[in-house]
Tab-separated table of C-alpha atoms in Angstrom:
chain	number	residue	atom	x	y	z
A	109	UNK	CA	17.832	18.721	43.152
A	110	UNK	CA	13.995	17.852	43.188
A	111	UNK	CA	13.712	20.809	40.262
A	112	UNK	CA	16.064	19.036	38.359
A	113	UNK	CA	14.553	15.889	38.526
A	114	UNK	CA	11.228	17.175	37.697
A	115	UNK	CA	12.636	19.149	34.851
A	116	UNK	CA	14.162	15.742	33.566
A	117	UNK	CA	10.938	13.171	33.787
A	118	UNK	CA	8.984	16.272	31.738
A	119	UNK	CA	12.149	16.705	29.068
A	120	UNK	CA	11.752	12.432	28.537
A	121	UNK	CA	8.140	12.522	28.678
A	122	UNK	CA	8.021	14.391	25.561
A	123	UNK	CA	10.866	13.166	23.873
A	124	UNK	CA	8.614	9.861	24.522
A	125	UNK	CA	5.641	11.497	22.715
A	126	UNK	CA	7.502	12.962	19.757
A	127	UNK	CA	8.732	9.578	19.174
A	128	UNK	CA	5.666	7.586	19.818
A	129	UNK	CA	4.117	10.105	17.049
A	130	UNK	CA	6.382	10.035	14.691
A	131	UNK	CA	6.711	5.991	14.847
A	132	UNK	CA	2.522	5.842	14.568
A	133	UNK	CA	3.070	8.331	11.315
A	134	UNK	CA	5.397	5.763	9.663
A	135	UNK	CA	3.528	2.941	10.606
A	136	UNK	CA	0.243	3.570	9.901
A	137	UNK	CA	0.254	6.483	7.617
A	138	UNK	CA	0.742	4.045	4.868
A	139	UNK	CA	2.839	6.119	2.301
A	140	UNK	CA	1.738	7.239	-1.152
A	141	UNK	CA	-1.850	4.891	-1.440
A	142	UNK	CA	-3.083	3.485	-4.783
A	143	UNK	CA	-4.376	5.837	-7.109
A	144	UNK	CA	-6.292	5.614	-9.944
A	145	UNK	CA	-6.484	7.967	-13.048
A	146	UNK	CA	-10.081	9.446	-13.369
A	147	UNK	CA	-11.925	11.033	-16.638
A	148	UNK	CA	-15.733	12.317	-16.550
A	149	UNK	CA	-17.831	12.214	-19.311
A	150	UNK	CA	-20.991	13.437	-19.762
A	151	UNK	CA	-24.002	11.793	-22.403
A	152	UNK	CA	-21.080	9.775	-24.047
A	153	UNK	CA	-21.471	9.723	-28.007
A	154	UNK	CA	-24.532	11.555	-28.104
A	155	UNK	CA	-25.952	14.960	-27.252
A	156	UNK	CA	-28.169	15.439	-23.722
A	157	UNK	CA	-31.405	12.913	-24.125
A	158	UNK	CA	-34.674	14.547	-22.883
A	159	UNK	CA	-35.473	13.700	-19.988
A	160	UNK	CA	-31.808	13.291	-18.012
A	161	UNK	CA	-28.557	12.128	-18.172
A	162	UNK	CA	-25.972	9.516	-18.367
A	163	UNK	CA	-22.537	10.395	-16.590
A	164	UNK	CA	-19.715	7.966	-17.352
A	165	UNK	CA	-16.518	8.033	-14.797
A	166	UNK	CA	-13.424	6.268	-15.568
A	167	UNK	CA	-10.999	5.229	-13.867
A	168	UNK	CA	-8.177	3.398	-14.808
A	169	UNK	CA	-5.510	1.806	-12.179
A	170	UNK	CA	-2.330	-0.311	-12.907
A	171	UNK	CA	-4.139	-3.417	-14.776
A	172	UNK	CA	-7.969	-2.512	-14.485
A	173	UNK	CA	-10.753	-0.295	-15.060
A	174	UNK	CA	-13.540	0.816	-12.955
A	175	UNK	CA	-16.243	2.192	-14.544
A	176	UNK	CA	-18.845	4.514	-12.564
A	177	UNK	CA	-21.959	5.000	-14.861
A	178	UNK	CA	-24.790	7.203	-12.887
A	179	UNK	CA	-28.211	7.854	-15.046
A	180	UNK	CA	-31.489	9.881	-14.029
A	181	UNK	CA	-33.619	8.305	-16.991
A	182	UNK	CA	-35.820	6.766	-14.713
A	183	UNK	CA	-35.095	6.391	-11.162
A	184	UNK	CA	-31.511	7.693	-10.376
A	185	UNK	CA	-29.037	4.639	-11.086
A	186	UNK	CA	-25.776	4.086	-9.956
A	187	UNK	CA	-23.956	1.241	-12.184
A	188	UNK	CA	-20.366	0.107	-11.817
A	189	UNK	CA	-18.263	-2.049	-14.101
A	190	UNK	CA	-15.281	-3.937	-12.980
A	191	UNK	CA	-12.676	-4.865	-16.102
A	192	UNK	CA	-9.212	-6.097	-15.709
A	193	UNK	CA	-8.034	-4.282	-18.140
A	194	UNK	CA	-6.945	-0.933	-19.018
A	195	UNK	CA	-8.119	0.050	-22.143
A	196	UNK	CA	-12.117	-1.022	-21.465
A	197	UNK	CA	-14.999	1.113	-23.043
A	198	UNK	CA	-17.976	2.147	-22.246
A	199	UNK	CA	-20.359	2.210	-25.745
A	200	UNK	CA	-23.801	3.677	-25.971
A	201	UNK	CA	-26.186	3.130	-28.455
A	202	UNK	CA	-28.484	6.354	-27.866
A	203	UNK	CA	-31.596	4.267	-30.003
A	204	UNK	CA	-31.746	1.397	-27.697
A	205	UNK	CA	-30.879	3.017	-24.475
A	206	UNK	CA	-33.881	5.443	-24.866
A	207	UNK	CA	-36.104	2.855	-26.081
A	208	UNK	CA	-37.648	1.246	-22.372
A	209	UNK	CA	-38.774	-1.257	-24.194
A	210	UNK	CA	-35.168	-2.954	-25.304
A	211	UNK	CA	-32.095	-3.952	-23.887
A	212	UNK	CA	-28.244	-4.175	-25.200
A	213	UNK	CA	-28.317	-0.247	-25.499
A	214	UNK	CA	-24.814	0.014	-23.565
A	215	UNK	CA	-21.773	-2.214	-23.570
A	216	UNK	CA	-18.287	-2.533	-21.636
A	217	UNK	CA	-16.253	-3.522	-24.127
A	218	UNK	CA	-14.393	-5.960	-24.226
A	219	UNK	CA	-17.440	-8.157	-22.959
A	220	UNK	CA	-15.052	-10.995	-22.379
A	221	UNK	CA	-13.138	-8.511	-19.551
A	222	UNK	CA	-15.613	-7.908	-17.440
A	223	UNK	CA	-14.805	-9.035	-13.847
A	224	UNK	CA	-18.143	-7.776	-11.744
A	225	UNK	CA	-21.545	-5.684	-12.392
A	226	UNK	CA	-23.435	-4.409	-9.861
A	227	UNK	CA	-25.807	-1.164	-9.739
A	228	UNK	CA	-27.851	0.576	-6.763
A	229	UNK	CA	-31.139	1.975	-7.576
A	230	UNK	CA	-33.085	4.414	-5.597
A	231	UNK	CA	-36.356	3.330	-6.417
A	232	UNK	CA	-38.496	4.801	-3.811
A	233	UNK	CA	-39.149	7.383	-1.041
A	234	UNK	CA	-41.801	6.276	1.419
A	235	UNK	CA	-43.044	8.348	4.127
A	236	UNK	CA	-45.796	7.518	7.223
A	237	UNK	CA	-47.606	9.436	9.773
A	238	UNK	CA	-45.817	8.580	13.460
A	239	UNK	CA	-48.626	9.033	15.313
A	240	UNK	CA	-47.219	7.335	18.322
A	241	UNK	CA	-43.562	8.393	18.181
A	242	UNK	CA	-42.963	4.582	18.021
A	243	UNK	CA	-40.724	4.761	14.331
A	244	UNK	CA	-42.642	1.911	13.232
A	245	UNK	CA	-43.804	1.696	10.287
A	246	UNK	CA	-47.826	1.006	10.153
A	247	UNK	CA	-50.937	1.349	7.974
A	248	UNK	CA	-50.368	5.237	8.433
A	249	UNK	CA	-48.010	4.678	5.902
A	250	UNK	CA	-48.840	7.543	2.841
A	251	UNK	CA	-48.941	6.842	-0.873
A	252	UNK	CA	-44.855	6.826	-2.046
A	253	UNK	CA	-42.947	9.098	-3.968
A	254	UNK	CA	-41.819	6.759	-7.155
A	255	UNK	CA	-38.568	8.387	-8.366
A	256	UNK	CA	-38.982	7.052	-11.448
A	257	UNK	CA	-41.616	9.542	-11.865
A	258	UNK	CA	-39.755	12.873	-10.736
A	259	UNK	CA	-38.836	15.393	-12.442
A	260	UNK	CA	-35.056	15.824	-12.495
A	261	UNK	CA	-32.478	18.738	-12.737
A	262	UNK	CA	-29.597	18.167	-15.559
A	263	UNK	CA	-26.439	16.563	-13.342
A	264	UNK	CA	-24.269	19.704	-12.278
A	265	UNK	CA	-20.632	18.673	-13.016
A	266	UNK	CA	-17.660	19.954	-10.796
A	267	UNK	CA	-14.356	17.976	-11.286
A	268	UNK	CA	-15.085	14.627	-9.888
A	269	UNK	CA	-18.614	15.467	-8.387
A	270	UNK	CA	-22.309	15.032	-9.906
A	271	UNK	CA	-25.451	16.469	-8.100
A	272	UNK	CA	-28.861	15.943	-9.220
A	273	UNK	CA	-31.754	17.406	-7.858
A	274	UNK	CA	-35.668	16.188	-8.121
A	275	UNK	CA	-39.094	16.939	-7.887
A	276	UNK	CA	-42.778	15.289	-7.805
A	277	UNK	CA	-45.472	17.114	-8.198
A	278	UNK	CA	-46.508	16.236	-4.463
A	279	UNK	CA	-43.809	17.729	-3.456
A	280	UNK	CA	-44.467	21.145	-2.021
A	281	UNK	CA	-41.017	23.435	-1.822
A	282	UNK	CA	-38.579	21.115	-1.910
A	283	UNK	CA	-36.463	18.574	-3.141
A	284	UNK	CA	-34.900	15.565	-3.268
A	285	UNK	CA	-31.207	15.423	-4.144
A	286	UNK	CA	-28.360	12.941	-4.860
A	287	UNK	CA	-24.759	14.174	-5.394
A	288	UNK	CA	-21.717	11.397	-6.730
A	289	UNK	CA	-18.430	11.670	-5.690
A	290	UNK	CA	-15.250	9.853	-7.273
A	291	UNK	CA	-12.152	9.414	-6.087
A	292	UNK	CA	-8.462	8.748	-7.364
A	293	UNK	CA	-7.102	7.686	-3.935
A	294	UNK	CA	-8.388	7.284	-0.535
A	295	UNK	CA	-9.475	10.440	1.910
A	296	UNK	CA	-12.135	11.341	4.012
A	297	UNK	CA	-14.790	13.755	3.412
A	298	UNK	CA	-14.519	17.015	6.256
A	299	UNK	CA	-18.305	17.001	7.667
A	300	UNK	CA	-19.764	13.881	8.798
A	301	UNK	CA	-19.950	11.146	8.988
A	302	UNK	CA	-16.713	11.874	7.105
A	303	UNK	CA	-16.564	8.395	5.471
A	304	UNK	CA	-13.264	6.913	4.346
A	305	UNK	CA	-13.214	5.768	0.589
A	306	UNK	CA	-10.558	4.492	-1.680
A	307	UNK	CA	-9.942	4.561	-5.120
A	308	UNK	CA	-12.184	1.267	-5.250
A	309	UNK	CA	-15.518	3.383	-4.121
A	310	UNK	CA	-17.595	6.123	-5.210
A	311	UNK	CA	-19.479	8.129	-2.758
A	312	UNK	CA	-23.453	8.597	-3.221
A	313	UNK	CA	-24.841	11.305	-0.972
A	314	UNK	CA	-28.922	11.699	-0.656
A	315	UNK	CA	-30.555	14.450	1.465
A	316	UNK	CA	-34.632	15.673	1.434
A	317	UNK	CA	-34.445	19.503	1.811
A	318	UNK	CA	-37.152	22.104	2.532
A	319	UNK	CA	-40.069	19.482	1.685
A	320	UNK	CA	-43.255	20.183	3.175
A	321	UNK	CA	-44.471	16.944	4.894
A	322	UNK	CA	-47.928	15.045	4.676
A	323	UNK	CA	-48.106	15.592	8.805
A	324	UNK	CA	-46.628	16.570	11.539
A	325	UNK	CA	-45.378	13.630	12.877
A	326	UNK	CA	-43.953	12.764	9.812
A	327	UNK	CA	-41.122	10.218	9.176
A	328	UNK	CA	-39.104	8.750	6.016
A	329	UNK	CA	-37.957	5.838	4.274
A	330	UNK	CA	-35.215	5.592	1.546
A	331	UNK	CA	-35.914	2.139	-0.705
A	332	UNK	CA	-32.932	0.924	-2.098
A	333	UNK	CA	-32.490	-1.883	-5.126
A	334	UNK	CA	-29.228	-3.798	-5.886
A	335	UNK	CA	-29.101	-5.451	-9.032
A	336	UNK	CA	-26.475	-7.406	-10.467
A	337	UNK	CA	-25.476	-10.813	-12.080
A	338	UNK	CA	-23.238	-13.714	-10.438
A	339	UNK	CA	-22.917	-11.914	-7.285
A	340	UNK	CA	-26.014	-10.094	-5.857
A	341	UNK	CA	-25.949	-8.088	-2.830
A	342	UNK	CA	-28.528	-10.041	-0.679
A	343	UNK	CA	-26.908	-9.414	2.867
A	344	UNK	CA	-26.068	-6.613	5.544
A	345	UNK	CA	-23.778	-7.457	7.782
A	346	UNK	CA	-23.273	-5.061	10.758
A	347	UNK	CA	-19.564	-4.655	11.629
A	348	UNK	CA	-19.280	-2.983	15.641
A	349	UNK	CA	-16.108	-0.660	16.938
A	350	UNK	CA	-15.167	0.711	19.473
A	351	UNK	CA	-13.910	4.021	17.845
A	352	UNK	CA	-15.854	7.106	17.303
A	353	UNK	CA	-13.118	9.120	16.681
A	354	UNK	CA	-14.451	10.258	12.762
A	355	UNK	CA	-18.427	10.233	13.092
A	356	UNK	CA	-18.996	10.976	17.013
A	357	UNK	CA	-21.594	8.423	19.014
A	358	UNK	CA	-21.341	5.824	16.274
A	359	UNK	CA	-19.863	2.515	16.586
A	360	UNK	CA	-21.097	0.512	14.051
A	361	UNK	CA	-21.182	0.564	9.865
A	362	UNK	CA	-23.623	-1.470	7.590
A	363	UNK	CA	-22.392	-3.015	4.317
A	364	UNK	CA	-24.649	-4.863	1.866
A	365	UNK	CA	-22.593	-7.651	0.455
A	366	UNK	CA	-22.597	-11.379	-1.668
A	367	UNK	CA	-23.612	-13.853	0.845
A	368	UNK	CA	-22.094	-16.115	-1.032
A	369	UNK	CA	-18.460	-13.791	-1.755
A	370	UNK	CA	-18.949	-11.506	2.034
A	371	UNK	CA	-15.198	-13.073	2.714
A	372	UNK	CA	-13.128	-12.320	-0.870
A	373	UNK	CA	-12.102	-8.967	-2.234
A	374	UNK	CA	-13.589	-10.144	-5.569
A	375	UNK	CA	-17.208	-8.957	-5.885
A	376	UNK	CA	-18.431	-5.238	-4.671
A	377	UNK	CA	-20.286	-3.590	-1.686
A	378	UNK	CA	-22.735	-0.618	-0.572
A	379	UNK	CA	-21.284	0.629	2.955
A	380	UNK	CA	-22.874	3.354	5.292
A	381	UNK	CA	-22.576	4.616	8.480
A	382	UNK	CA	-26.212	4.086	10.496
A	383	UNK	CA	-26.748	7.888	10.813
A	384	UNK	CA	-28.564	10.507	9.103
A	385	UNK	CA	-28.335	14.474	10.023
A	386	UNK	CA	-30.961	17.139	10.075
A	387	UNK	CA	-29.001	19.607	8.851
A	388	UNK	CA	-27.024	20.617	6.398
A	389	UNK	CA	-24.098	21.289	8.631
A	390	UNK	CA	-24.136	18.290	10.479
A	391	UNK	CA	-23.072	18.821	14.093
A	392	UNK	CA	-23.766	15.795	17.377
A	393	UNK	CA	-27.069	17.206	18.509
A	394	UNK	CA	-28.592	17.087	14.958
A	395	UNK	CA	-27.650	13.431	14.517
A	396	UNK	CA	-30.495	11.104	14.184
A	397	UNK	CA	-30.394	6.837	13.826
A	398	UNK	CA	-31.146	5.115	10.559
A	399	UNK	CA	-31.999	1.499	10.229
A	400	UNK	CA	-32.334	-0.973	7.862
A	401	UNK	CA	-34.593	-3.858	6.735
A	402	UNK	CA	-33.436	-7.592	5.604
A	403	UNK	CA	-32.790	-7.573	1.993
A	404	UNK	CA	-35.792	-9.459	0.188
A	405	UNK	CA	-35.805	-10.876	-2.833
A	406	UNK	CA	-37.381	-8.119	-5.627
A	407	UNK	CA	-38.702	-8.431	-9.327
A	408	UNK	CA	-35.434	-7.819	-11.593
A	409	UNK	CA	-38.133	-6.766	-14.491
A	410	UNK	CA	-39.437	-3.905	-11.733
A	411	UNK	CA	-35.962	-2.970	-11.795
A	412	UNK	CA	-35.899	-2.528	-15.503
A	413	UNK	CA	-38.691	-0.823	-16.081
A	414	UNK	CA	-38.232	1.916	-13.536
A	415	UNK	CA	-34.333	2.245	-15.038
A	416	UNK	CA	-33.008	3.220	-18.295
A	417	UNK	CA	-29.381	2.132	-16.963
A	418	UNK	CA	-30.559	-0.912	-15.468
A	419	UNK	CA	-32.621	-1.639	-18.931
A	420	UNK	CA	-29.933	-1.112	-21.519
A	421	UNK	CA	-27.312	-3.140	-19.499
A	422	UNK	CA	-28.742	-6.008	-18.049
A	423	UNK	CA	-30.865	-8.461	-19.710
A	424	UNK	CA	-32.057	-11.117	-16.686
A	425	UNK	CA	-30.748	-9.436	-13.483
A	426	UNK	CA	-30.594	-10.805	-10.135
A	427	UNK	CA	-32.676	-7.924	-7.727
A	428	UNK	CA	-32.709	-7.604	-3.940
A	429	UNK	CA	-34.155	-4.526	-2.013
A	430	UNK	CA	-34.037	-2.658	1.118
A	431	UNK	CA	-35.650	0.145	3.131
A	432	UNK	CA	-33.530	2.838	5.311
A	433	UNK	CA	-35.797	4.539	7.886
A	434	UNK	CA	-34.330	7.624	9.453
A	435	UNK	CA	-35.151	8.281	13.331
A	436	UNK	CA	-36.357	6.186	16.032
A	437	UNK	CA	-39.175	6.633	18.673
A	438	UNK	CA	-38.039	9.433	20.746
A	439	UNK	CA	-36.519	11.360	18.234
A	440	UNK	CA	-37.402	14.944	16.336
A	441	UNK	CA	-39.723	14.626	13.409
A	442	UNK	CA	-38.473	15.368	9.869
A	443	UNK	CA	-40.876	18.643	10.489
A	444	UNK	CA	-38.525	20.096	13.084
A	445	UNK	CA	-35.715	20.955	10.663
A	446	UNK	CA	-37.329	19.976	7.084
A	447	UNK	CA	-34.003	18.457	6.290
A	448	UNK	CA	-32.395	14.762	6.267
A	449	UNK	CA	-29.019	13.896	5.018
A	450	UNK	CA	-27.755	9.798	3.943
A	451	UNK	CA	-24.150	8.911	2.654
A	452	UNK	CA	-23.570	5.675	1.531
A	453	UNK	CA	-20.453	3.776	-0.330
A	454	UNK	CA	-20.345	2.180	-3.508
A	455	UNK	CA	-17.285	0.091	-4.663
A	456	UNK	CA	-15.463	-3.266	-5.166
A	457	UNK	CA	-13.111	-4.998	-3.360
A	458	UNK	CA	-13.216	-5.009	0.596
A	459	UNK	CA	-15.007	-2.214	1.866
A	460	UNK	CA	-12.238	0.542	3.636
A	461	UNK	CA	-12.093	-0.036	7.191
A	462	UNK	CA	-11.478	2.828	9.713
A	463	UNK	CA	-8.729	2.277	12.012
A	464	UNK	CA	-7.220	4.913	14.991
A	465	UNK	CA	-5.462	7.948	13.749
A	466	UNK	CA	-1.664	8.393	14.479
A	467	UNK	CA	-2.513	10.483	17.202
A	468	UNK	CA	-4.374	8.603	18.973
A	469	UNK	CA	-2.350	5.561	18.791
A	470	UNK	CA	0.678	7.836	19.717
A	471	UNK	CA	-1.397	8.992	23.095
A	472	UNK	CA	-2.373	5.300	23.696
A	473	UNK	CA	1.168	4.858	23.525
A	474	UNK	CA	2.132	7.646	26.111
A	475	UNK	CA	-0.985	6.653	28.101
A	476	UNK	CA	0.060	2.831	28.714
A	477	UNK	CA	3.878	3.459	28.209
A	478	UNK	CA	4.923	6.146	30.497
A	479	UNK	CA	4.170	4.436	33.570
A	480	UNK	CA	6.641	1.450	32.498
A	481	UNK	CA	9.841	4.088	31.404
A	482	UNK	CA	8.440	5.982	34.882
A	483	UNK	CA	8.757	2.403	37.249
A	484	UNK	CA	11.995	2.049	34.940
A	485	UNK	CA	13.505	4.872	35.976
A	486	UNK	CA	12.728	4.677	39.473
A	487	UNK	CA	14.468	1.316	39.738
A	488	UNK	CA	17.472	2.307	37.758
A	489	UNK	CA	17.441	5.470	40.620
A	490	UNK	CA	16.886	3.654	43.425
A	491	UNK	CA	19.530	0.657	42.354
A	492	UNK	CA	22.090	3.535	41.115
A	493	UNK	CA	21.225	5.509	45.095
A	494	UNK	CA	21.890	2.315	47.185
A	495	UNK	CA	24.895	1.169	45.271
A	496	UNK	CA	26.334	5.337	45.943
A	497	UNK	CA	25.383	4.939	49.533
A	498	UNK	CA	26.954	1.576	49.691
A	499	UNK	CA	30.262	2.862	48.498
A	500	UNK	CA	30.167	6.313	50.479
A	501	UNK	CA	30.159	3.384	54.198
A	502	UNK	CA	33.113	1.531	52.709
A	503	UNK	CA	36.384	3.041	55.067
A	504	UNK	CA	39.166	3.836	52.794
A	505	UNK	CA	42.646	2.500	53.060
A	506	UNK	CA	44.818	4.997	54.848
A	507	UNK	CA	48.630	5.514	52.920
């Protein structure tokens, strides 16, 4: 009798979690998600310029156009066009875009449907002697690598991917790399910090590989640039969790947004995890801390002048910058592995939110509701036992 019983709680127990899982998969698995329709083009209505390239990604959804426009004429440029509709341009005069001196050498058109502008520059890699394993930045701080000034590989197309790869003349067997991703719908890159995009985003991956520092205790800053029009990006809000589930240890994400538009899902966003890895297969024990400084204020003519991109579209552009240092006191030196990985998240719209997977929520489920169908059952037993024993006392009416 006791096997039985036993046998039975186990048989509802996962009846309980095939139904808690399934119900989390329809709830939260969301169906088919939005999609968008995606072309690349490379150098559009012109041959390769010296120098670098211009990539132009479109994609088109139901009643708008995002347009992903990533240059390395100059420092490497990421620019993205809103439109609301879908049969928006991108035009290029080659003359004027090469020409540093003017602007109006690339167009959206129709003007008139442009919704948003903004564009992220990587202007700058800094790097400083930590002579005190404190990670702060003092006057040990060495001359910095302008990337406007690198040399830079031609982008290396594959499907909906970019990579671009650079060097100074400082630089001693190594490099400095960017690779763009964009999407038609949203996913999850595999290796971390596996961040979740939509169709609204573009992914913008930076790592430093195989460089040989300026000392030992050597540690490095990535300097940042948003420029835009109505809307600048002149805050970093800090957004705290209490799920780790997709990039292990972390519990917080960063995303540079409008002050002034933070709130509406008009407007755009940069997004990152605070994390960097020193190596190229990132696993928890090569996971290292990034931070961030308040966005400041910057020269929008420094902007234009160290971008092509920023140059030919833009004419009086509203500039804020940042710097993301990698590692705090405490932790290994870029000189133990030579390597440092950064993804960040470009896009418009309300930055994607990570939420539990269906599994988990179907164990939460098990965990917190199998004790209630367990207490349940044992009332229903002990009320169904009592009654039986009840019953079994009564004396029955002799014929």
């Amino acid at each position: 009798m006791a096997t039985m019983k036993k046998r039975s709680c186990r048989v509802s127990s996962l009846i309980f979690l095939f139904s808690a899982f399934s119900l989390s998969e329809s709830l939260f698995s969301g169906g088919e998600t939005f999609k968008r329709k995606v072309t690349v083009e490379l150098n559009p209505g012109g041959e390769a310029p010296p120098g670098g390239d211009l990539l132009h990604a479109r994609a088109v959804g139901d009643n708008d156009t995002l347009h992903f426009l990533f240059c390395s004429l100059g420092a490497p440029t990421l620019l993205l066009v809103h439109t609301n509709t879908t049969s928006s341009t991108v035009k290029v005069n080659w003359t004027q875009f090469l020409n540093p001196n003017i602007s109006g050498g690339l167009k959206v058109e129709p003007e008139s449907s442009v919704l948003y502008s903004n564009s992220v520059v990587f202007s700058r890699l800094l790097e400083y002697n930590d002579v005190n394993d404190t990670a702060e930045v003092t006057s040990d701080l060495f001359p910095p690598y302008e990337l406007q000034d690198f040399t830079w590989s031609r982008l290396n197309l594959s499907d909906f991917t970019a990579r671009l790869c650079g060097v100074a003349e400082t630089f001693t067997n190594g490099s400095l790399c960017l690779q763009l991703s964009v999407f038609e719908s949203e996913g999850r890159d595999q290796p971390w910090p596996s961040l979740l995009h939509t169709a609204n985003s573009s992914q913008l991956g930076v790592w430093l590989d195989g460089v040989l520092p300026r000392a030992t205790r050597s540690r490095f800053l990535l300097e940042l640039r948003a420029v835009g029009g109505a809307y600048p990006l002149n805050t970093v809000e800090v957004h705290r969790s209490i799920d780790d589930e997709y990039t292990p240890s972390i519990f917080q994400v960063s995303r540079w947004v409008s002050a002034v538009n933070s709130s509406s899902d008009v407007g755009g966003f940069v997004q990152w995890k605070p994390v960097a890895y020193r190596r190229s297969a990132p696993a928890l024990e090569d996971a290292t801390p990034c931070r961030h400084s308040e966005p400041q204020q910057r020269s929008g003519e420094a902007a234009a002048s160290s971008s092509r991109l920023i140059r030919a579209f833009y004419t009086q552009p509203e500039t804020f910058g940042l710097n993301v240092s990698f590692g705090l006191a405490g932790e290994p030196f870029y000189n133990s592995t030579r390597f440092l990985s950064w993804t960040v998240l470009v896009g418009v719209g309300s930055p994607p939110i990570d939420s539990f997977s269906p599994l988990v929520l179907a164990i939460m489920a098990v965990g917190l509701g199998t004790p209630m169908i367990l207490l349940l059952l044992g009332g229903v037993c002990v009320c169904v036992r009592k009654r039986a024993a009840a019953s079994s006392t009564v004396y029955e009416p002799i014929n």
